[in-house]
Amino acid sequence: MKRSKKDDGAADGENGSTKKAKPSKEPEAPILYEDPPDKLSSKDGKEANLKITSWNVDGLRAWVKKKGLDWVSEEAPDVLCLQETKCAEKDLPKDITSLDEYPHKYWATAEDNAGYSGVAMLCKTEPIKVTYGIGKEEHDKEGRVITAEFPDYFLVTAYVPNAGKGLVRLDYRKTWDEDFQAYLSGLDQQKPLVLCGDLNVAHQEIDLKNPKGNKKNAGFTPQEREGFDKLLAAGFFDSFRTLYPDQQYAYTFWTYMMGARGKNVGWRLDYFVLSSALLLKLCDSKIRGKAMGSDHCPITLHLAL
């Protein structure tokens, strides 16, 4: 929320005398997050051999026009997960359908509105199996989840529903959180998993610029934060906070309004969440804040499997 500021200008006296003007304050320079060099080995000394990138693109076609794929080519992940694609499969840009680097491409869209929600997963190596949704029609019709099974792990990409303006979907979001956690726990019983995507919650006050002004806003309500608490209590780990527990000013989303990104007035809404069995294989969890093309920035995970 934007706070009002008192004028620092001088006030004229009634008799024409003037008070000495206070020197105007220089605007404080924003504190930006600098992504440190990638760590490419795990705690037990193994070298990273799996690189996953996740990005909420806020409209796939617009993101392609903004040269998002140029950044992907430079980053060169083994798997690319996208959220909020807002695009029916028949309308996908040729620039992305013809990507030879990722021969295995999977798309999920909302049943009733292809311009709403939507996720994608692009893989260099073919998964053993790919499924869509979490097995509950009330959630799956919105095209929010793709799960890929690989030999050593599951990869789940998700675009978690927003509680909405005025919190009109908060009750639905609470139901989603419960059902989604149950789904993830079921997978975790079979083999370890990586969850990535826009989870639409800033978990702790450190995860957004203005926590005090947002406690009643979607993404930072007690109910949504509690939902994430329960996910972690079920045996999962926020990879970024595992490695960087006290890192401030590390955000992945900035509204387009009021120059928020330039001022780094943001939220950390995008995550890599890991099963406990993958913690020793964790090398690094990155926030690529300089990558443009959306109101979110991409995040990247390095694992040594």
mmCIF file with all atom_site columns, N, CA and C in Angstrom, residues 2 28-32 209-210 251 253-266 292 295:
data_model
loop_
_atom_site.group_PDB
_atom_site.id
_atom_site.type_symbol
_atom_site.label_atom_id
_atom_site.label_alt_id
_atom_site.label_comp_id
_atom_site.label_asym_id
_atom_site.label_entity_id
_atom_site.label_seq_id
_atom_site.pdbx_PDB_ins_code
_atom_site.Cartn_x
_atom_site.Cartn_y
_atom_site.Cartn_z
_atom_site.occupancy
_atom_site.B_iso_or_equiv
_atom_site.pdbx_formal_charge
_atom_site.auth_seq_id
_atom_site.auth_comp_id
_atom_site.auth_asym_id
_atom_site.auth_atom_id
_atom_site.pdbx_PDB_model_num
ATOM 1  N N  . LYS A 1 2   ? 0.435  2.279   -0.662  1.00 0.00 ? 2   LYS A N  1
ATOM 2  C CA . LYS A 1 2   ? 1.224  3.486   -0.760  1.00 0.00 ? 2   LYS A CA 1
ATOM 3  C C  . LYS A 1 2   ? 0.908  4.380   0.425   1.00 0.00 ? 2   LYS A C  1
ATOM 4  N N  . GLU A 1 28  ? 15.046 7.471   -1.069  1.00 0.00 ? 28  GLU A N  1
ATOM 5  C CA . GLU A 1 28  ? 15.936 6.360   -0.780  1.00 0.00 ? 28  GLU A CA 1
ATOM 6  C C  . GLU A 1 28  ? 16.049 5.438   -1.993  1.00 0.00 ? 28  GLU A C  1
ATOM 7  N N  . ALA A 1 29  ? 17.259 5.054   -2.279  1.00 0.00 ? 29  ALA A N  1
ATOM 8  C CA . ALA A 1 29  ? 17.468 4.118   -3.391  1.00 0.00 ? 29  ALA A CA 1
ATOM 9  C C  . ALA A 1 29  ? 16.907 2.762   -3.007  1.00 0.00 ? 29  ALA A C  1
ATOM 10 N N  . PRO A 1 30  ? 16.206 2.107   -3.927  1.00 0.00 ? 30  PRO A N  1
ATOM 11 C CA . PRO A 1 30  ? 15.641 0.793   -3.590  1.00 0.00 ? 30  PRO A CA 1
ATOM 12 C C  . PRO A 1 30  ? 16.733 -0.224  -3.319  1.00 0.00 ? 30  PRO A C  1
ATOM 13 N N  . ILE A 1 31  ? 16.448 -1.134  -2.412  1.00 0.00 ? 31  ILE A N  1
ATOM 14 C CA . ILE A 1 31  ? 17.378 -2.226  -2.137  1.00 0.00 ? 31  ILE A CA 1
ATOM 15 C C  . ILE A 1 31  ? 16.998 -3.389  -3.037  1.00 0.00 ? 31  ILE A C  1
ATOM 16 N N  . LEU A 1 32  ? 17.877 -3.747  -3.927  1.00 0.00 ? 32  LEU A N  1
ATOM 17 C CA . LEU A 1 32  ? 17.607 -4.801  -4.896  1.00 0.00 ? 32  LEU A CA 1
ATOM 18 C C  . LEU A 1 32  ? 18.266 -6.103  -4.450  1.00 0.00 ? 32  LEU A C  1
ATOM 19 N N  . LYS A 1 209 ? 7.481  -6.946  0.539   1.00 0.00 ? 209 LYS A N  1
ATOM 20 C CA . LYS A 1 209 ? 8.001  -5.647  0.935   1.00 0.00 ? 209 LYS A CA 1
ATOM 21 C C  . LYS A 1 209 ? 7.157  -4.999  2.031   1.00 0.00 ? 209 LYS A C  1
ATOM 22 N N  . ASN A 1 210 ? 5.844  -5.087  1.901   1.00 0.00 ? 210 ASN A N  1
ATOM 23 C CA . ASN A 1 210 ? 4.952  -4.379  2.818   1.00 0.00 ? 210 ASN A CA 1
ATOM 24 C C  . ASN A 1 210 ? 4.017  -5.342  3.546   1.00 0.00 ? 210 ASN A C  1
ATOM 25 N N  . TYR A 1 251 ? 12.325 -11.184 -4.081  1.00 0.00 ? 251 TYR A N  1
ATOM 26 C CA . TYR A 1 251 ? 10.934 -11.306 -4.529  1.00 0.00 ? 251 TYR A CA 1
ATOM 27 C C  . TYR A 1 251 ? 10.874 -11.884 -5.946  1.00 0.00 ? 251 TYR A C  1
ATOM 28 N N  . PHE A 1 253 ? 7.595  -11.465 -7.746  1.00 0.00 ? 253 PHE A N  1
ATOM 29 C CA . PHE A 1 253 ? 6.443  -10.829 -8.380  1.00 0.00 ? 253 PHE A CA 1
ATOM 30 C C  . PHE A 1 253 ? 6.401  -9.361  -7.992  1.00 0.00 ? 253 PHE A C  1
ATOM 31 N N  . TRP A 1 254 ? 6.096  -8.534  -8.999  1.00 0.00 ? 254 TRP A N  1
ATOM 32 C CA . TRP A 1 254 ? 5.911  -7.101  -8.782  1.00 0.00 ? 254 TRP A CA 1
ATOM 33 C C  . TRP A 1 254 ? 4.730  -6.650  -9.635  1.00 0.00 ? 254 TRP A C  1
ATOM 34 N N  . THR A 1 255 ? 3.797  -5.931  -9.052  1.00 0.00 ? 255 THR A N  1
ATOM 35 C CA . THR A 1 255 ? 2.699  -5.409  -9.854  1.00 0.00 ? 255 THR A CA 1
ATOM 36 C C  . THR A 1 255 ? 3.244  -4.448  -10.908 1.00 0.00 ? 255 THR A C  1
ATOM 37 N N  . TYR A 1 256 ? 2.525  -4.347  -12.022 1.00 0.00 ? 256 TYR A N  1
ATOM 38 C CA . TYR A 1 256 ? 2.927  -3.421  -13.069 1.00 0.00 ? 256 TYR A CA 1
ATOM 39 C C  . TYR A 1 256 ? 2.709  -1.967  -12.652 1.00 0.00 ? 256 TYR A C  1
ATOM 40 N N  . MET A 1 257 ? 1.934  -1.735  -11.610 1.00 0.00 ? 257 MET A N  1
ATOM 41 C CA . MET A 1 257 ? 1.555  -0.387  -11.216 1.00 0.00 ? 257 MET A CA 1
ATOM 42 C C  . MET A 1 257 ? 2.646  0.291   -10.380 1.00 0.00 ? 257 MET A C  1
ATOM 43 N N  . MET A 1 258 ? 2.704  1.602   -10.475 1.00 0.00 ? 258 MET A N  1
ATOM 44 C CA . MET A 1 258 ? 3.504  2.471   -9.609  1.00 0.00 ? 258 MET A CA 1
ATOM 45 C C  . MET A 1 258 ? 5.001  2.148   -9.628  1.00 0.00 ? 258 MET A C  1
ATOM 46 N N  . GLY A 1 259 ? 5.462  1.606   -10.733 1.00 0.00 ? 259 GLY A N  1
ATOM 47 C CA . GLY A 1 259 ? 6.887  1.320   -10.846 1.00 0.00 ? 259 GLY A CA 1
ATOM 48 C C  . GLY A 1 259 ? 7.414  0.381   -9.788  1.00 0.00 ? 259 GLY A C  1
ATOM 49 N N  . ALA A 1 260 ? 6.580  -0.594  -9.414  1.00 0.00 ? 260 ALA A N  1
ATOM 50 C CA . ALA A 1 260 ? 6.922  -1.458  -8.283  1.00 0.00 ? 260 ALA A CA 1
ATOM 51 C C  . ALA A 1 260 ? 8.207  -2.242  -8.503  1.00 0.00 ? 260 ALA A C  1
ATOM 52 N N  . ARG A 1 261 ? 8.434  -2.691  -9.725  1.00 0.00 ? 261 ARG A N  1
ATOM 53 C CA . ARG A 1 261 ? 9.625  -3.523  -9.945  1.00 0.00 ? 261 ARG A CA 1
ATOM 54 C C  . ARG A 1 261 ? 10.907 -2.714  -9.803  1.00 0.00 ? 261 ARG A C  1
ATOM 55 N N  . GLY A 1 262 ? 10.911 -1.511  -10.339 1.00 0.00 ? 262 GLY A N  1
ATOM 56 C CA . GLY A 1 262 ? 12.083 -0.665  -10.212 1.00 0.00 ? 262 GLY A CA 1
ATOM 57 C C  . GLY A 1 262 ? 12.392 -0.309  -8.768  1.00 0.00 ? 262 GLY A C  1
ATOM 58 N N  . LYS A 1 263 ? 11.344 -0.234  -7.952  1.00 0.00 ? 263 LYS A N  1
ATOM 59 C CA . LYS A 1 263 ? 11.515 0.074   -6.530  1.00 0.00 ? 263 LYS A CA 1
ATOM 60 C C  . LYS A 1 263 ? 11.692 -1.186  -5.685  1.00 0.00 ? 263 LYS A C  1
ATOM 61 N N  . ASN A 1 264 ? 11.584 -2.330  -6.325  1.00 0.00 ? 264 ASN A N  1
ATOM 62 C CA . ASN A 1 264 ? 11.628 -3.638  -5.654  1.00 0.00 ? 264 ASN A CA 1
ATOM 63 C C  . ASN A 1 264 ? 10.578 -3.742  -4.544  1.00 0.00 ? 264 ASN A C  1
ATOM 64 N N  . VAL A 1 265 ? 9.381  -3.300  -4.869  1.00 0.00 ? 265 VAL A N  1
ATOM 65 C CA . VAL A 1 265 ? 8.246  -3.480  -3.962  1.00 0.00 ? 265 VAL A CA 1
ATOM 66 C C  . VAL A 1 265 ? 7.521  -4.739  -4.435  1.00 0.00 ? 265 VAL A C  1
ATOM 67 N N  . GLY A 1 266 ? 7.947  -5.876  -3.920  1.00 0.00 ? 266 GLY A N  1
ATOM 68 C CA . GLY A 1 266 ? 7.474  -7.134  -4.473  1.00 0.00 ? 266 GLY A CA 1
ATOM 69 C C  . GLY A 1 266 ? 7.053  -8.155  -3.451  1.00 0.00 ? 266 GLY A C  1
ATOM 70 N N  . MET A 1 292 ? 13.332 -10.284 -17.697 1.00 0.00 ? 292 MET A N  1
ATOM 71 C CA . MET A 1 292 ? 12.092 -9.552  -17.959 1.00 0.00 ? 292 MET A CA 1
ATOM 72 C C  . MET A 1 292 ? 11.178 -10.359 -18.891 1.00 0.00 ? 292 MET A C  1
ATOM 73 N N  . ASP A 1 295 ? 5.232  -10.085 -15.157 1.00 0.00 ? 295 ASP A N  1
ATOM 74 C CA . ASP A 1 295 ? 5.238  -9.439  -13.846 1.00 0.00 ? 295 ASP A CA 1
ATOM 75 C C  . ASP A 1 295 ? 5.846  -10.350 -12.778 1.00 0.00 ? 295 ASP A C  1
#
